[in-house]
Short mmCIF file of C-alpha atoms in Angstrom, two decimals:
data_model
loop_
_atom_site.label_atom_id
_atom_site.label_comp_id
_atom_site.label_asym_id
_atom_site.label_seq_id
_atom_site.Cartn_x
_atom_site.Cartn_y
_atom_site.Cartn_z
CA MET A 1 -17.48 152.65 -26.50
CA PRO A 2 -18.38 150.85 -23.25
CA THR A 3 -20.36 147.63 -23.36
CA ILE A 4 -23.24 147.90 -20.91
CA GLY A 5 -25.44 144.96 -20.08
CA VAL A 6 -29.11 145.15 -19.23
CA LEU A 7 -30.27 142.49 -16.79
CA ALA A 8 -32.80 140.70 -19.00
CA LEU A 9 -34.67 138.54 -16.52
CA GLN A 10 -37.80 140.69 -16.44
CA GLY A 11 -38.75 144.32 -16.95
CA ASP A 12 -38.28 147.03 -19.57
CA VAL A 13 -35.10 145.67 -21.15
CA ARG A 14 -35.57 146.91 -24.75
CA GLU A 15 -36.26 150.47 -23.64
CA HIS A 16 -33.05 150.58 -21.59
CA MET A 17 -31.04 149.08 -24.44
CA ARG A 18 -32.35 151.74 -26.82
CA ALA A 19 -31.58 154.56 -24.35
CA LEU A 20 -28.04 153.23 -23.76
CA GLU A 21 -27.36 153.08 -27.50
CA ASP A 22 -28.71 156.64 -27.85
CA ALA A 23 -26.24 157.62 -25.11
CA GLY A 24 -23.27 156.14 -27.01
CA ALA A 25 -22.87 152.69 -25.45
CA LYS A 26 -23.07 149.19 -26.85
CA ALA A 27 -26.01 147.51 -25.10
CA VAL A 28 -26.32 143.74 -24.60
CA ALA A 29 -28.81 141.55 -22.76
CA VAL A 30 -27.53 139.70 -19.68
CA ARG A 31 -29.31 136.51 -18.59
CA ARG A 32 -26.46 134.23 -17.53
CA PRO A 33 -23.27 134.56 -15.43
CA GLY A 34 -21.09 134.16 -18.55
CA GLU A 35 -22.80 137.14 -20.19
CA LEU A 36 -22.32 139.20 -17.02
CA GLU A 37 -18.57 138.59 -17.20
CA THR A 38 -18.37 140.24 -20.65
CA VAL A 39 -19.82 143.66 -19.76
CA ASP A 40 -18.20 146.82 -18.43
CA ALA A 41 -21.32 147.88 -16.52
CA LEU A 42 -24.91 146.83 -15.92
CA VAL A 43 -28.41 148.31 -15.89
CA VAL A 44 -30.97 146.67 -13.62
CA PRO A 45 -34.30 147.69 -15.18
CA GLY A 46 -37.69 148.47 -13.75
CA GLY A 47 -40.11 145.61 -13.39
CA GLU A 48 -41.00 143.72 -10.22
CA SER A 49 -38.23 143.41 -7.64
CA THR A 50 -39.40 140.17 -6.02
CA THR A 51 -39.65 138.51 -9.44
CA MET A 52 -36.15 139.75 -10.36
CA TRP A 53 -34.73 138.44 -7.09
CA LYS A 54 -36.31 135.02 -7.55
CA LEU A 55 -35.20 134.77 -11.20
CA ALA A 56 -31.67 135.91 -10.31
CA VAL A 57 -31.52 133.03 -7.82
CA THR A 58 -33.03 130.55 -10.32
CA PHE A 59 -30.53 131.52 -13.05
CA ASP A 60 -27.57 131.49 -10.61
CA LEU A 61 -27.01 135.21 -11.12
CA LEU A 62 -27.54 136.73 -7.66
CA GLU A 63 -24.11 135.87 -6.25
CA PRO A 64 -22.21 136.79 -9.46
CA LEU A 65 -24.12 140.10 -9.54
CA ARG A 66 -23.20 140.80 -5.93
CA ALA A 67 -19.57 139.92 -6.61
CA ARG A 68 -19.27 142.18 -9.68
CA VAL A 69 -20.93 145.12 -7.88
CA ALA A 70 -18.74 144.60 -4.80
CA ALA A 71 -15.67 144.54 -7.09
CA GLY A 72 -16.56 147.99 -8.45
CA MET A 73 -18.56 147.31 -11.62
CA PRO A 74 -20.70 150.38 -12.40
CA ALA A 75 -24.41 149.64 -12.18
CA TYR A 76 -27.59 151.63 -12.65
CA GLY A 77 -30.97 150.56 -11.29
CA SER A 78 -34.30 152.14 -12.22
CA CYS A 79 -37.42 151.59 -10.10
CA ALA A 80 -37.23 147.87 -9.22
CA GLY A 81 -33.54 148.15 -10.10
CA MET A 82 -33.19 150.79 -7.37
CA ILE A 83 -34.63 148.27 -4.93
CA MET A 84 -32.21 145.61 -6.19
CA LEU A 85 -29.20 147.91 -5.58
CA ALA A 86 -30.34 148.94 -2.08
CA ASP A 87 -28.62 147.52 0.98
CA ARG A 88 -31.94 147.64 2.89
CA ILE A 89 -35.66 147.39 1.93
CA GLU A 90 -38.82 148.46 3.73
CA ASP A 91 -42.09 146.69 2.80
CA GLY A 92 -40.27 143.98 0.86
CA ALA A 93 -41.52 140.44 0.43
CA GLU A 94 -40.63 138.05 3.22
CA GLY A 95 -37.00 137.02 2.82
CA GLN A 96 -36.48 139.32 -0.19
CA GLN A 97 -32.81 139.73 -1.08
CA THR A 98 -31.02 142.33 -3.15
CA ILE A 99 -27.77 142.73 -5.02
CA GLY A 100 -26.99 145.62 -2.69
CA GLY A 101 -24.15 148.08 -2.97
CA ILE A 102 -25.81 151.41 -2.20
CA ASP A 103 -25.96 152.35 1.48
CA MET A 104 -29.65 153.25 1.48
CA THR A 105 -33.00 152.08 2.75
CA VAL A 106 -35.67 151.96 0.03
CA ARG A 107 -39.41 151.71 0.61
CA ARG A 108 -40.98 149.42 -1.98
CA ASN A 109 -44.13 150.75 -3.79
CA ALA A 110 -43.88 153.91 -1.67
CA PHE A 111 -45.68 156.20 -4.12
CA GLY A 112 -48.65 153.82 -4.22
CA ARG A 113 -50.24 151.22 -6.42
CA GLN A 114 -50.36 151.10 -10.24
CA VAL A 115 -53.34 153.51 -10.32
CA ASP A 116 -51.24 156.06 -8.40
CA SER A 117 -48.58 156.24 -11.14
CA PHE A 118 -47.68 159.77 -12.24
CA GLU A 119 -45.25 161.98 -14.13
CA ALA A 120 -43.39 164.96 -12.69
CA ASP A 121 -40.61 167.37 -13.63
CA ILE A 122 -37.57 167.00 -11.40
CA ASP A 123 -34.09 168.52 -11.29
CA PHE A 124 -31.71 165.62 -11.90
CA ALA A 125 -28.10 166.04 -10.75
CA GLY A 126 -28.22 169.80 -11.30
CA ARG A 127 -28.78 169.28 -15.04
CA GLY A 128 -32.13 171.07 -15.14
CA ALA A 129 -35.68 169.81 -15.52
CA LEU A 130 -36.24 166.19 -16.47
CA ARG A 131 -39.61 164.51 -16.98
CA ALA A 132 -39.82 161.52 -14.65
CA VAL A 133 -42.31 158.65 -14.87
CA PHE A 134 -43.15 156.99 -11.54
CA ILE A 135 -44.89 153.58 -11.78
CA ARG A 136 -45.49 151.82 -8.44
CA ALA A 137 -42.22 153.51 -7.56
CA PRO A 138 -40.07 153.20 -4.48
CA TRP A 139 -38.53 156.14 -2.68
CA VAL A 140 -35.40 156.34 -0.56
CA GLU A 141 -36.12 156.53 3.17
CA SER A 142 -32.52 157.16 4.23
CA VAL A 143 -28.97 157.22 2.87
CA GLY A 144 -25.53 156.65 4.34
CA PRO A 145 -22.80 159.30 4.42
CA GLU A 146 -21.20 158.20 1.13
CA VAL A 147 -24.43 158.50 -0.88
CA GLU A 148 -25.06 161.60 -3.00
CA VAL A 149 -28.70 162.62 -3.45
CA LEU A 150 -29.24 163.56 -7.13
CA ALA A 151 -32.99 164.29 -7.19
CA ARG A 152 -36.08 164.72 -5.03
CA ALA A 153 -39.77 164.69 -5.89
CA GLU A 154 -43.10 165.61 -4.37
CA PRO A 155 -45.10 164.75 -2.47
CA GLY A 156 -42.94 165.18 0.58
CA ASP A 157 -39.61 166.10 -1.02
CA ARG A 158 -38.76 162.39 -1.32
CA ILE A 159 -35.34 161.17 -2.49
CA VAL A 160 -35.77 159.61 -5.96
CA ALA A 161 -32.23 159.46 -7.38
CA VAL A 162 -28.89 158.66 -5.74
CA ARG A 163 -25.30 157.85 -6.53
CA GLN A 164 -22.65 156.06 -4.51
CA GLY A 165 -19.34 155.77 -6.35
CA PRO A 166 -19.95 153.70 -9.51
CA LEU A 167 -23.58 152.95 -8.57
CA LEU A 168 -26.60 154.99 -9.69
CA ALA A 169 -30.27 154.47 -8.87
CA THR A 170 -33.53 156.21 -9.73
CA SER A 171 -37.04 155.43 -8.53
CA PHE A 172 -38.43 156.63 -11.87
CA HIS A 173 -38.24 155.27 -15.43
CA PRO A 174 -36.09 157.53 -17.67
CA GLU A 175 -36.12 154.89 -20.41
CA LEU A 176 -39.81 155.63 -21.04
CA ILE A 177 -39.53 159.35 -21.85
CA GLY A 178 -37.43 159.33 -25.01
CA ASP A 179 -34.70 161.45 -23.36
CA ALA A 180 -31.36 159.69 -22.82
CA GLY A 181 -30.17 162.24 -20.21
CA VAL A 182 -29.98 159.83 -17.27
CA HIS A 183 -28.45 157.11 -19.45
CA SER A 184 -25.88 159.61 -20.76
CA TYR A 185 -25.03 160.47 -17.15
CA PHE A 186 -24.55 156.76 -16.46
CA VAL A 187 -22.40 156.21 -19.58
CA GLU A 188 -20.20 159.11 -18.40
CA MET A 189 -19.92 157.38 -15.01
CA VAL A 190 -18.89 154.12 -16.69
CA ARG A 191 -16.16 155.94 -18.60
CA GLU A 192 -14.84 157.34 -15.28
CA PHE A 193 -14.37 153.84 -13.82
#
């Protein structure tokens, strides 16, 4: 059983921990570099990406996160977590930094403001229909050659899920729908690496 951390600086931590446990992993909260060292993989939850960045710097986690991801630790980012795993951001806060790792450009709040939040059925990784919840969600503007597109959504056939090696990112919140399908996919990825 892999031990998967959930970055617990801000965001929907409990929901991700529950979904990981439903998918057959041991879930633990990660707030400090020492806790990061004990996990096999990490989930970066939805929340607010600028707040996560600033807290990661405050808690001396940004550089250890970057180092673990660069060394091949599997990681999954949802919504703000997608932004945190992107190598490039459009419409980010001035000076905003990320963990990086996925060769993609992500547009922050691309689907609109909070009042523009919506749900849609998408085909995730060829596994059939999945209900996706988009809350002030980003979308992927472009990907590099090593990035696999796993899902798209309307309007505009936008890229909303990607994978690059041991890294997974979605612009939606699978932890909110009560279906551990995306988390099961990630746990399978962790077992591969």
